[in-house]
PDB file of C-alpha atoms in Angstrom:
ATOM      1  CA  MET A   1       0.896  -1.534   7.151  1.00 37.00           C
ATOM      2  CA  ARG A   2       3.257  -4.492   7.283  1.00 46.00           C
ATOM      3  CA  ASP A   3       2.016  -7.906   8.339  1.00 51.00           C
ATOM      4  CA  ARG A   4       3.355  -9.159  11.647  1.00 50.00           C
ATOM      5  CA  PHE A   5       3.174 -12.519  13.279  1.00 52.00           C
ATOM      6  CA  SER A   6       1.195 -12.733  16.458  1.00 48.00           C
ATOM      7  CA  LEU A   7       1.416 -15.613  18.873  1.00 46.00           C
ATOM      8  CA  PRO A   8      -2.043 -16.899  19.779  1.00 42.00           C
ATOM      9  CA  GLN A   9      -2.439 -18.709  23.066  1.00 39.00           C
ATOM     10  CA  THR A  10      -3.426 -21.816  21.118  1.00 35.00           C
ATOM     11  CA  VAL A  11       0.236 -22.296  20.153  1.00 38.00           C
ATOM     12  CA  SER A  12       1.207 -23.150  23.708  1.00 35.00           C
ATOM     13  CA  ARG A  13      -1.522 -25.781  23.847  1.00 33.00           C
ATOM     14  CA  HIS A  14      -0.581 -27.442  20.565  1.00 35.00           C
ATOM     15  CA  LEU A  15       3.230 -27.495  20.670  1.00 35.00           C
ATOM     16  CA  ALA A  16       4.051 -29.959  23.406  1.00 33.00           C
ATOM     17  CA  GLY A  17       6.627 -31.562  21.128  1.00 33.00           C
ATOM     18  CA  LEU A  18       7.898 -28.332  19.619  1.00 33.00           C
ATOM     19  CA  GLY A  19       9.687 -26.313  22.224  1.00 34.00           C
ATOM     20  CA  GLY A  20       6.770 -26.469  24.644  1.00 33.00           C
ATOM     21  CA  THR A  21       8.972 -26.033  27.697  1.00 29.00           C
ATOM     22  CA  MET A  22      10.776 -23.134  26.076  1.00 29.00           C
ATOM     23  CA  LEU A  23       7.459 -21.516  25.174  1.00 33.00           C
ATOM     24  CA  GLY A  24       6.217 -21.802  28.728  1.00 32.00           C
ATOM     25  CA  MET A  25       9.340 -20.021  29.968  1.00 29.00           C
ATOM     26  CA  LEU A  26       9.082 -17.284  27.349  1.00 35.00           C
ATOM     27  CA  MET A  27       5.428 -16.657  28.092  1.00 36.00           C
ATOM     28  CA  MET A  28       5.968 -16.606  31.845  1.00 39.00           C
ATOM     29  CA  PRO A  29       4.007 -13.632  33.175  1.00 44.00           C
ATOM     30  CA  ILE A  30       5.859 -11.068  35.210  1.00 50.00           C
ATOM     31  CA  ALA A  31       3.701 -12.134  38.145  1.00 42.00           C
ATOM     32  CA  GLN A  32       6.094 -15.030  38.641  1.00 44.00           C
ATOM     33  CA  ALA A  33       9.020 -12.667  39.033  1.00 44.00           C
ATOM     34  CA  ASP A  34       7.274  -9.864  40.955  1.00 57.00           C
ATOM     35  CA  SER A  35       4.030  -9.735  42.874  1.00 85.00           C
ATOM     36  CA  LEU A  36       1.298  -8.146  40.781  1.00 90.00           C
ATOM     37  CA  PRO A  37      -1.341  -5.854  42.221  1.00 92.00           C
ATOM     38  CA  ALA A  38      -4.529  -7.784  42.954  1.00 93.00           C
ATOM     39  CA  PRO A  39      -6.613  -6.372  40.058  1.00 94.00           C
ATOM     40  CA  ILE A  40      -3.838  -7.143  37.556  1.00 92.00           C
ATOM     41  CA  GLN A  41      -3.393 -10.618  39.008  1.00 93.00           C
ATOM     42  CA  ALA A  42      -7.134 -11.176  38.668  1.00 93.00           C
ATOM     43  CA  LEU A  43      -6.883 -10.423  34.946  1.00 92.00           C
ATOM     44  CA  ALA A  44      -3.866 -12.720  34.653  1.00 91.00           C
ATOM     45  CA  ASP A  45      -5.901 -15.468  36.327  1.00 91.00           C
ATOM     46  CA  GLN A  46      -8.554 -14.930  33.653  1.00 91.00           C
ATOM     47  CA  GLY A  47      -6.053 -15.669  30.884  1.00 88.00           C
ATOM     48  CA  LEU A  48      -4.236 -12.424  30.123  1.00 87.00           C
ATOM     49  CA  GLN A  49      -0.485 -12.689  29.697  1.00 84.00           C
ATOM     50  CA  ILE A  50       1.156  -9.771  31.508  1.00 88.00           C
ATOM     51  CA  HIS A  51       4.363  -8.898  29.679  1.00 84.00           C
ATOM     52  CA  GLY A  52       5.652  -5.726  31.310  1.00 82.00           C
ATOM     53  CA  GLU A  53       4.923  -2.554  33.220  1.00 85.00           C
ATOM     54  CA  PHE A  54       5.313   1.022  32.011  1.00 83.00           C
ATOM     55  CA  ASP A  55       4.870   4.503  33.421  1.00 82.00           C
ATOM     56  CA  ALA A  56       1.406   5.966  32.935  1.00 84.00           C
ATOM     57  CA  PRO A  57       0.108   9.492  33.582  1.00 84.00           C
ATOM     58  CA  GLY A  58      -2.213  10.571  36.374  1.00 85.00           C
ATOM     59  CA  GLY A  59      -0.547   8.450  39.019  1.00 89.00           C
ATOM     60  CA  MET A  60      -1.585   5.258  37.281  1.00 89.00           C
ATOM     61  CA  ARG A  61       0.541   2.213  36.466  1.00 90.00           C
ATOM     62  CA  GLY A  62       0.390   0.764  32.980  1.00 87.00           C
ATOM     63  CA  PHE A  63       0.797  -2.876  31.969  1.00 88.00           C
ATOM     64  CA  GLY A  64       1.306  -4.385  28.519  1.00 85.00           C
ATOM     65  CA  ALA A  65      -0.585  -7.639  28.078  1.00 85.00           C
ATOM     66  CA  SER A  66      -1.979  -9.988  25.460  1.00 82.00           C
ATOM     67  CA  ARG A  67      -4.755 -12.531  25.086  1.00 79.00           C
ATOM     68  CA  GLN A  68      -4.584 -15.092  22.291  1.00 69.00           C
ATOM     69  CA  GLY A  69      -2.120 -12.901  20.427  1.00 65.00           C
ATOM     70  CA  GLN A  70      -4.193  -9.735  20.759  1.00 76.00           C
ATOM     71  CA  GLU A  71      -2.438  -6.885  22.525  1.00 80.00           C
ATOM     72  CA  VAL A  72      -4.088  -5.236  25.517  1.00 83.00           C
ATOM     73  CA  THR A  73      -3.175  -2.274  27.707  1.00 86.00           C
ATOM     74  CA  ILE A  74      -4.207  -2.224  31.354  1.00 89.00           C
ATOM     75  CA  TYR A  75      -4.191   0.768  33.681  1.00 90.00           C
ATOM     76  CA  LEU A  76      -4.144   0.407  37.451  1.00 93.00           C
ATOM     77  CA  THR A  77      -5.854   3.244  39.310  1.00 92.00           C
ATOM     78  CA  PRO A  78      -3.717   5.228  41.778  1.00 93.00           C
ATOM     79  CA  ASP A  79      -5.375   3.573  44.775  1.00 93.00           C
ATOM     80  CA  GLY A  80      -4.375   0.153  43.418  1.00 92.00           C
ATOM     81  CA  GLU A  81      -7.917  -1.121  43.766  1.00 94.00           C
ATOM     82  CA  HIS A  82      -9.142  -1.156  40.181  1.00 95.00           C
ATOM     83  CA  ALA A  83      -7.841  -1.967  36.704  1.00 93.00           C
ATOM     84  CA  VAL A  84      -9.110  -0.604  33.395  1.00 90.00           C
ATOM     85  CA  THR A  85      -8.387  -2.187  30.014  1.00 87.00           C
ATOM     86  CA  GLY A  86      -8.440  -0.110  26.836  1.00 81.00           C
ATOM     87  CA  SER A  87      -6.895   2.931  25.226  1.00 80.00           C
ATOM     88  CA  LEU A  88      -5.742   6.024  27.068  1.00 77.00           C
ATOM     89  CA  THR A  89      -5.764   9.324  25.173  1.00 76.00           C
ATOM     90  CA  ASP A  90      -4.815  12.846  26.195  1.00 73.00           C
ATOM     91  CA  GLN A  91      -6.728  16.062  25.538  1.00 76.00           C
ATOM     92  CA  ASP A  92      -5.457  16.086  21.955  1.00 74.00           C
ATOM     93  CA  GLY A  93      -6.584  12.523  21.292  1.00 69.00           C
ATOM     94  CA  ASP A  94      -2.988  11.293  21.325  1.00 69.00           C
ATOM     95  CA  ASN A  95      -2.154   7.758  22.472  1.00 65.00           C
ATOM     96  CA  GLN A  96       1.516   7.630  21.471  1.00 67.00           C
ATOM     97  CA  LEU A  97       2.540   6.608  24.977  1.00 67.00           C
ATOM     98  CA  GLU A  98       0.318   3.570  24.740  1.00 69.00           C
ATOM     99  CA  GLU A  99       1.575   2.635  21.278  1.00 72.00           C
ATOM    100  CA  ALA A 100       5.196   2.877  22.427  1.00 74.00           C
ATOM    101  CA  ALA A 101       4.436   0.754  25.488  1.00 74.00           C
ATOM    102  CA  LEU A 102       2.684  -1.921  23.441  1.00 73.00           C
ATOM    103  CA  ASP A 103       5.540  -1.969  20.975  1.00 75.00           C
ATOM    104  CA  LYS A 104       8.136  -2.478  23.702  1.00 75.00           C
ATOM    105  CA  HIS A 105       6.303  -4.731  26.134  1.00 71.00           C
ATOM    106  CA  VAL A 106       3.995  -6.789  23.924  1.00 73.00           C
ATOM    107  CA  ARG A 107       4.734  -6.745  20.198  1.00 76.00           C
ATOM    108  CA  ALA A 108       8.506  -7.071  20.304  1.00 78.00           C
ATOM    109  CA  PRO A 109       8.494  -9.938  22.879  1.00 77.00           C
ATOM    110  CA  LEU A 110       5.773 -11.807  20.986  1.00 79.00           C
ATOM    111  CA  GLU A 111       7.702 -11.464  17.741  1.00 85.00           C
ATOM    112  CA  ALA A 112      10.861 -12.741  19.426  1.00 85.00           C
ATOM    113  CA  GLN A 113       8.936 -15.740  20.762  1.00 84.00           C
ATOM    114  CA  THR A 114       7.473 -16.422  17.330  1.00 90.00           C
ATOM    115  CA  TRP A 115      10.928 -16.333  15.725  1.00 93.00           C
ATOM    116  CA  GLN A 116      12.124 -18.838  18.323  1.00 93.00           C
ATOM    117  CA  LEU A 117       9.208 -21.138  17.502  1.00 94.00           C
ATOM    118  CA  LEU A 118      10.106 -20.969  13.823  1.00 96.00           C
ATOM    119  CA  GLU A 119      13.718 -21.716  14.665  1.00 96.00           C
ATOM    120  CA  ASP A 120      12.698 -24.740  16.750  1.00 96.00           C
ATOM    121  CA  SER A 121      10.385 -26.177  14.107  1.00 97.00           C
ATOM    122  CA  TYR A 122      11.304 -28.903  11.607  1.00 97.00           C
ATOM    123  CA  TRP A 123      12.780 -27.216   8.557  1.00 98.00           C
ATOM    124  CA  ILE A 124      15.009 -27.970   5.586  1.00 98.00           C
ATOM    125  CA  GLN A 125      17.984 -25.720   4.911  1.00 97.00           C
ATOM    126  CA  ASP A 126      18.112 -24.172   1.454  1.00 97.00           C
ATOM    127  CA  GLY A 127      21.268 -22.119   1.004  1.00 97.00           C
ATOM    128  CA  GLN A 128      24.565 -21.652   2.742  1.00 96.00           C
ATOM    129  CA  ARG A 129      24.709 -22.230   6.484  1.00 95.00           C
ATOM    130  CA  ASP A 130      26.559 -18.963   7.063  1.00 95.00           C
ATOM    131  CA  ALA A 131      24.323 -16.795   4.852  1.00 97.00           C
ATOM    132  CA  PRO A 132      23.874 -13.407   6.535  1.00 96.00           C
ATOM    133  CA  ARG A 133      20.082 -13.430   6.119  1.00 97.00           C
ATOM    134  CA  VAL A 134      17.580 -16.120   7.140  1.00 97.00           C
ATOM    135  CA  VAL A 135      14.018 -16.360   5.852  1.00 97.00           C
ATOM    136  CA  TYR A 136      11.602 -18.965   7.187  1.00 98.00           C
ATOM    137  CA  THR A 137       8.933 -20.133   4.766  1.00 98.00           C
ATOM    138  CA  PHE A 138       6.085 -22.627   5.204  1.00 98.00           C
ATOM    139  CA  THR A 139       6.236 -24.982   2.232  1.00 97.00           C
ATOM    140  CA  ASP A 140       3.732 -27.607   1.098  1.00 97.00           C
ATOM    141  CA  PRO A 141       5.138 -30.125  -1.421  1.00 97.00           C
ATOM    142  CA  ASN A 142       2.025 -29.681  -3.581  1.00 97.00           C
ATOM    143  CA  CYS A 143       2.010 -25.862  -3.513  1.00 97.00           C
ATOM    144  CA  PRO A 144       2.632 -24.213  -6.924  1.00 97.00           C
ATOM    145  CA  TYR A 145       3.190 -20.821  -5.278  1.00 97.00           C
ATOM    146  CA  CYS A 146       5.889 -22.352  -3.058  1.00 97.00           C
ATOM    147  CA  GLN A 147       7.524 -23.539  -6.247  1.00 97.00           C
ATOM    148  CA  ALA A 148       7.327 -20.032  -7.723  1.00 97.00           C
ATOM    149  CA  PHE A 149       8.812 -18.528  -4.565  1.00 97.00           C
ATOM    150  CA  TRP A 150      11.657 -21.079  -4.572  1.00 97.00           C
ATOM    151  CA  GLU A 151      12.482 -20.150  -8.174  1.00 97.00           C
ATOM    152  CA  ALA A 152      12.276 -16.406  -7.515  1.00 97.00           C
ATOM    153  CA  ALA A 153      14.626 -16.672  -4.522  1.00 98.00           C
ATOM    154  CA  ARG A 154      17.402 -18.508  -6.421  1.00 97.00           C
ATOM    155  CA  PRO A 155      19.579 -15.439  -7.170  1.00 97.00           C
ATOM    156  CA  TRP A 156      19.938 -14.546  -3.480  1.00 98.00           C
ATOM    157  CA  VAL A 157      20.252 -18.148  -2.290  1.00 98.00           C
ATOM    158  CA  GLU A 158      22.800 -19.162  -4.905  1.00 97.00           C
ATOM    159  CA  ALA A 159      24.850 -16.023  -4.221  1.00 97.00           C
ATOM    160  CA  GLY A 160      25.106 -17.042  -0.562  1.00 97.00           C
ATOM    161  CA  GLU A 161      23.213 -13.973   0.635  1.00 97.00           C
ATOM    162  CA  VAL A 162      20.062 -15.696   1.922  1.00 97.00           C
ATOM    163  CA  GLN A 163      19.311 -19.021   3.558  1.00 98.00           C
ATOM    164  CA  LEU A 164      15.723 -20.199   3.199  1.00 98.00           C
ATOM    165  CA  ARG A 165      14.463 -22.505   5.901  1.00 98.00           C
ATOM    166  CA  HIS A 166      11.541 -24.473   4.543  1.00 98.00           C
ATOM    167  CA  ILE A 167       9.142 -25.456   7.332  1.00 98.00           C
ATOM    168  CA  VAL A 168       7.552 -28.383   5.525  1.00 98.00           C
ATOM    169  CA  VAL A 169       3.820 -28.767   6.082  1.00 98.00           C
ATOM    170  CA  GLY A 170       1.148 -31.025   4.652  1.00 97.00           C
ATOM    171  CA  ILE A 171      -2.101 -29.099   4.290  1.00 96.00           C
ATOM    172  CA  LEU A 172      -3.087 -28.710   0.637  1.00 96.00           C
ATOM    173  CA  ALA A 173      -3.801 -32.235  -0.593  1.00 96.00           C
ATOM    174  CA  ALA A 174      -4.468 -35.683   0.801  1.00 96.00           C
ATOM    175  CA  ASP A 175      -0.915 -36.809   0.067  1.00 96.00           C
ATOM    176  CA  SER A 176       0.758 -33.579   1.257  1.00 96.00           C
ATOM    177  CA  PRO A 177       1.539 -34.849   4.794  1.00 96.00           C
ATOM    178  CA  ALA A 178       3.138 -38.035   3.435  1.00 97.00           C
ATOM    179  CA  LYS A 179       5.179 -36.097   0.865  1.00 97.00           C
ATOM    180  CA  ALA A 180       6.317 -33.661   3.554  1.00 97.00           C
ATOM    181  CA  ALA A 181       7.360 -36.569   5.773  1.00 97.00           C
ATOM    182  CA  THR A 182       9.241 -38.179   2.885  1.00 97.00           C
ATOM    183  CA  LEU A 183      11.220 -34.983   2.345  1.00 97.00           C
ATOM    184  CA  LEU A 184      12.078 -34.656   6.041  1.00 97.00           C
ATOM    185  CA  ALA A 185      13.091 -38.317   6.251  1.00 96.00           C
ATOM    186  CA  ALA A 186      15.432 -38.235   3.247  1.00 96.00           C
ATOM    187  CA  ASP A 187      19.110 -39.033   3.813  1.00 95.00           C
ATOM    188  CA  ASP A 188      19.829 -35.526   2.520  1.00 96.00           C
ATOM    189  CA  PRO A 189      16.647 -33.452   2.944  1.00 96.00           C
ATOM    190  CA  ALA A 190      18.192 -30.377   1.286  1.00 96.00           C
ATOM    191  CA  ALA A 191      19.119 -32.366  -1.817  1.00 97.00           C
ATOM    192  CA  ALA A 192      15.708 -34.082  -1.868  1.00 97.00           C
ATOM    193  CA  LEU A 193      13.961 -30.718  -1.668  1.00 97.00           C
ATOM    194  CA  ALA A 194      16.141 -29.318  -4.455  1.00 97.00           C
ATOM    195  CA  ARG A 195      15.362 -32.296  -6.711  1.00 97.00           C
ATOM    196  CA  HIS A 196      11.658 -31.902  -5.957  1.00 97.00           C
ATOM    197  CA  LYS A 197      11.767 -28.211  -6.843  1.00 96.00           C
ATOM    198  CA  GLN A 198      13.765 -28.909  -9.996  1.00 96.00           C
ATOM    199  CA  GLY A 199      11.107 -31.274 -11.348  1.00 94.00           C
ATOM    200  CA  ASP A 200      11.976 -34.688  -9.877  1.00 95.00           C
ATOM    201  CA  ARG A 201       8.808 -34.742  -7.789  1.00 94.00           C
ATOM    202  CA  ILE A 202       8.856 -36.573  -4.491  1.00 92.00           C
ATOM    203  CA  SER A 203       6.587 -39.595  -4.141  1.00 93.00           C
ATOM    204  CA  ALA A 204       4.776 -40.156  -0.874  1.00 91.00           C
ATOM    205  CA  SER A 205       5.911 -43.148   1.143  1.00 91.00           C
ATOM    206  CA  ALA A 206       5.369 -44.439   4.648  1.00 91.00           C
ATOM    207  CA  GLN A 207       7.732 -42.939   7.216  1.00 94.00           C
ATOM    208  CA  PRO A 208       8.516 -43.577  10.889  1.00 95.00           C
ATOM    209  CA  ARG A 209       6.031 -42.169  13.366  1.00 95.00           C
ATOM    210  CA  GLU A 210       8.655 -39.712  14.620  1.00 96.00           C
ATOM    211  CA  ILE A 211       8.852 -38.089  11.184  1.00 96.00           C
ATOM    212  CA  GLU A 212       5.085 -37.999  10.793  1.00 96.00           C
ATOM    213  CA  GLU A 213       4.877 -36.219  14.145  1.00 97.00           C
ATOM    214  CA  GLN A 214       7.359 -33.615  12.922  1.00 97.00           C
ATOM    215  CA  VAL A 215       5.020 -32.786  10.031  1.00 97.00           C
ATOM    216  CA  TYR A 216       2.091 -32.700  12.448  1.00 97.00           C
ATOM    217  CA  SER A 217       3.983 -30.283  14.688  1.00 97.00           C
ATOM    218  CA  ASN A 218       4.746 -28.038  11.718  1.00 97.00           C
ATOM    219  CA  ASN A 219       1.070 -28.123  10.742  1.00 97.00           C
ATOM    220  CA  GLN A 220       0.076 -27.195  14.281  1.00 95.00           C
ATOM    221  CA  LEU A 221       2.547 -24.314  14.285  1.00 95.00           C
ATOM    222  CA  PHE A 222       1.093 -23.072  10.984  1.00 95.00           C
ATOM    223  CA  ASP A 223      -2.428 -23.278  12.405  1.00 92.00           C
ATOM    224  CA  GLY A 224      -1.472 -21.872  15.798  1.00 87.00           C
ATOM    225  CA  LEU A 225       0.030 -18.768  14.206  1.00 87.00           C
ATOM    226  CA  GLY A 226      -3.260 -18.139  12.440  1.00 85.00           C
ATOM    227  CA  LEU A 227      -1.840 -18.677   8.939  1.00 91.00           C
ATOM    228  CA  TYR A 228      -3.845 -19.822   5.943  1.00 90.00           C
ATOM    229  CA  ALA A 229      -1.650 -19.631   2.827  1.00 92.00           C
ATOM    230  CA  THR A 230       1.514 -21.283   1.577  1.00 96.00           C
ATOM    231  CA  PRO A 231       4.045 -20.013   1.193  1.00 97.00           C
ATOM    232  CA  THR A 232       3.959 -17.787   4.246  1.00 96.00           C
ATOM    233  CA  SER A 233       7.406 -16.396   4.957  1.00 96.00           C
ATOM    234  CA  ALA A 234       8.933 -14.627   7.944  1.00 95.00           C
ATOM    235  CA  PHE A 235      11.969 -12.388   8.013  1.00 95.00           C
ATOM    236  CA  LYS A 236      13.594  -9.798  10.231  1.00 92.00           C
ATOM    237  CA  ARG A 237      13.887  -6.153   9.283  1.00 87.00           C
ATOM    238  CA  GLN A 238      15.404  -3.079  10.871  1.00 81.00           C
ATOM    239  CA  THR A 239      13.193  -0.099  11.611  1.00 76.00           C
ATOM    240  CA  ASP A 240      14.356   3.464  11.049  1.00 76.00           C
ATOM    241  CA  ASP A 241      15.166   3.520  14.765  1.00 73.00           C
ATOM    242  CA  GLY A 242      17.446   0.496  14.420  1.00 72.00           C
ATOM    243  CA  VAL A 243      15.016  -1.896  16.130  1.00 73.00           C
ATOM    244  CA  THR A 244      14.730  -5.449  14.814  1.00 80.00           C
ATOM    245  CA  ARG A 245      11.165  -6.462  14.004  1.00 83.00           C
ATOM    246  CA  LEU A 246       9.531  -9.522  12.478  1.00 89.00           C
ATOM    247  CA  ASP A 247       7.575  -9.288   9.223  1.00 90.00           C
ATOM    248  CA  ARG A 248       5.651 -11.843   7.244  1.00 91.00           C
ATOM    249  CA  VAL A 249       4.491 -12.242   3.669  1.00 94.00           C
ATOM    250  CA  GLU A 250       1.570 -14.534   2.901  1.00 93.00           C
ATOM    251  CA  GLY A 251       1.571 -16.021  -0.558  1.00 94.00           C
ATOM    252  CA  MET A 252       3.922 -15.257  -3.425  1.00 95.00           C
ATOM    253  CA  PRO A 253       5.508 -11.830  -2.819  1.00 94.00           C
ATOM    254  CA  ASP A 254       5.544  -9.169  -5.481  1.00 95.00           C
ATOM    255  CA  GLU A 255       8.901  -7.854  -6.678  1.00 95.00           C
ATOM    256  CA  GLU A 256       9.085  -5.059  -4.102  1.00 95.00           C
ATOM    257  CA  ARG A 257       8.276  -7.312  -1.177  1.00 95.00           C
ATOM    258  CA  LEU A 258      10.608 -10.008  -2.486  1.00 96.00           C
ATOM    259  CA  GLU A 259      13.517  -7.572  -2.450  1.00 96.00           C
ATOM    260  CA  GLU A 260      12.546  -6.445   1.039  1.00 94.00           C
ATOM    261  CA  MET A 261      12.482 -10.049   2.239  1.00 95.00           C
ATOM    262  CA  MET A 262      15.833 -10.803   0.664  1.00 96.00           C
ATOM    263  CA  GLY A 263      17.484  -7.668   1.958  1.00 94.00           C
ATOM    264  CA  GLY A 264      17.957  -5.870  -1.358  1.00 95.00           C
ATOM    265  CA  PRO A 265      17.951  -6.233  -5.131  1.00 96.00           C
ATOM    266  CA  ALA A 266      18.918  -9.525  -6.727  1.00 95.00           C
ATOM    267  CA  PRO A 267      22.709  -9.936  -7.019  1.00 92.00           C
ATOM    268  CA  ASP A 268      24.198  -9.755 -10.483  1.00 83.00           C
TER     269      ASP A 268
END
């Protein structure tokens, strides 16, 4: 089972300065575009995000929803008077219809929203701008595993195949936030990050409030996504059906996962 990012509701509360307006638009329930049946609207009023409707058997209507990043299926009875949340199985115990509906109406949209949040965060480019593959990674200046990941990724980055986007956070040590702010505030953040990774360690120094707030926003994004380890990295992959999905790796990836993240074996 691959790890996937979910988008807890707490993100929308924390990220006022990090694409908050965009997030509100992305999370807009379908009730604002079409009138929802009263039982479904009642659940939406209780905090469920209604993402989409799908065909359900037995004359029912199905809805894909989520609450704090947890996916939920809702079934409206044929009379339109009652709603049931939970799994629907047939006589063989099969719930493939439900899984397909959740994948289309809940998981894929949430992953797309999460990728947008990563894109709108405060990150440092590591690699060529036009690299065909982008990997976001949460980096703490004091994290030895972030250092190991940076070193392991060099063949792909230096070959121009992958661009790492380091979302700099300050969570591991007392001086981590100040070091992260110092990196973001550098005249050339990419060069400062490279020097730091190559052994010329950054020293913490006072930075403008705007820069400190960027680190705070990155920290809130890290927390809001329910993450706990650095590095945590996100990348897109193609399923066997040609669908783009979002995967994550928490901590230093093993060789197999590293190649999957980078899109293939290390270039010669």
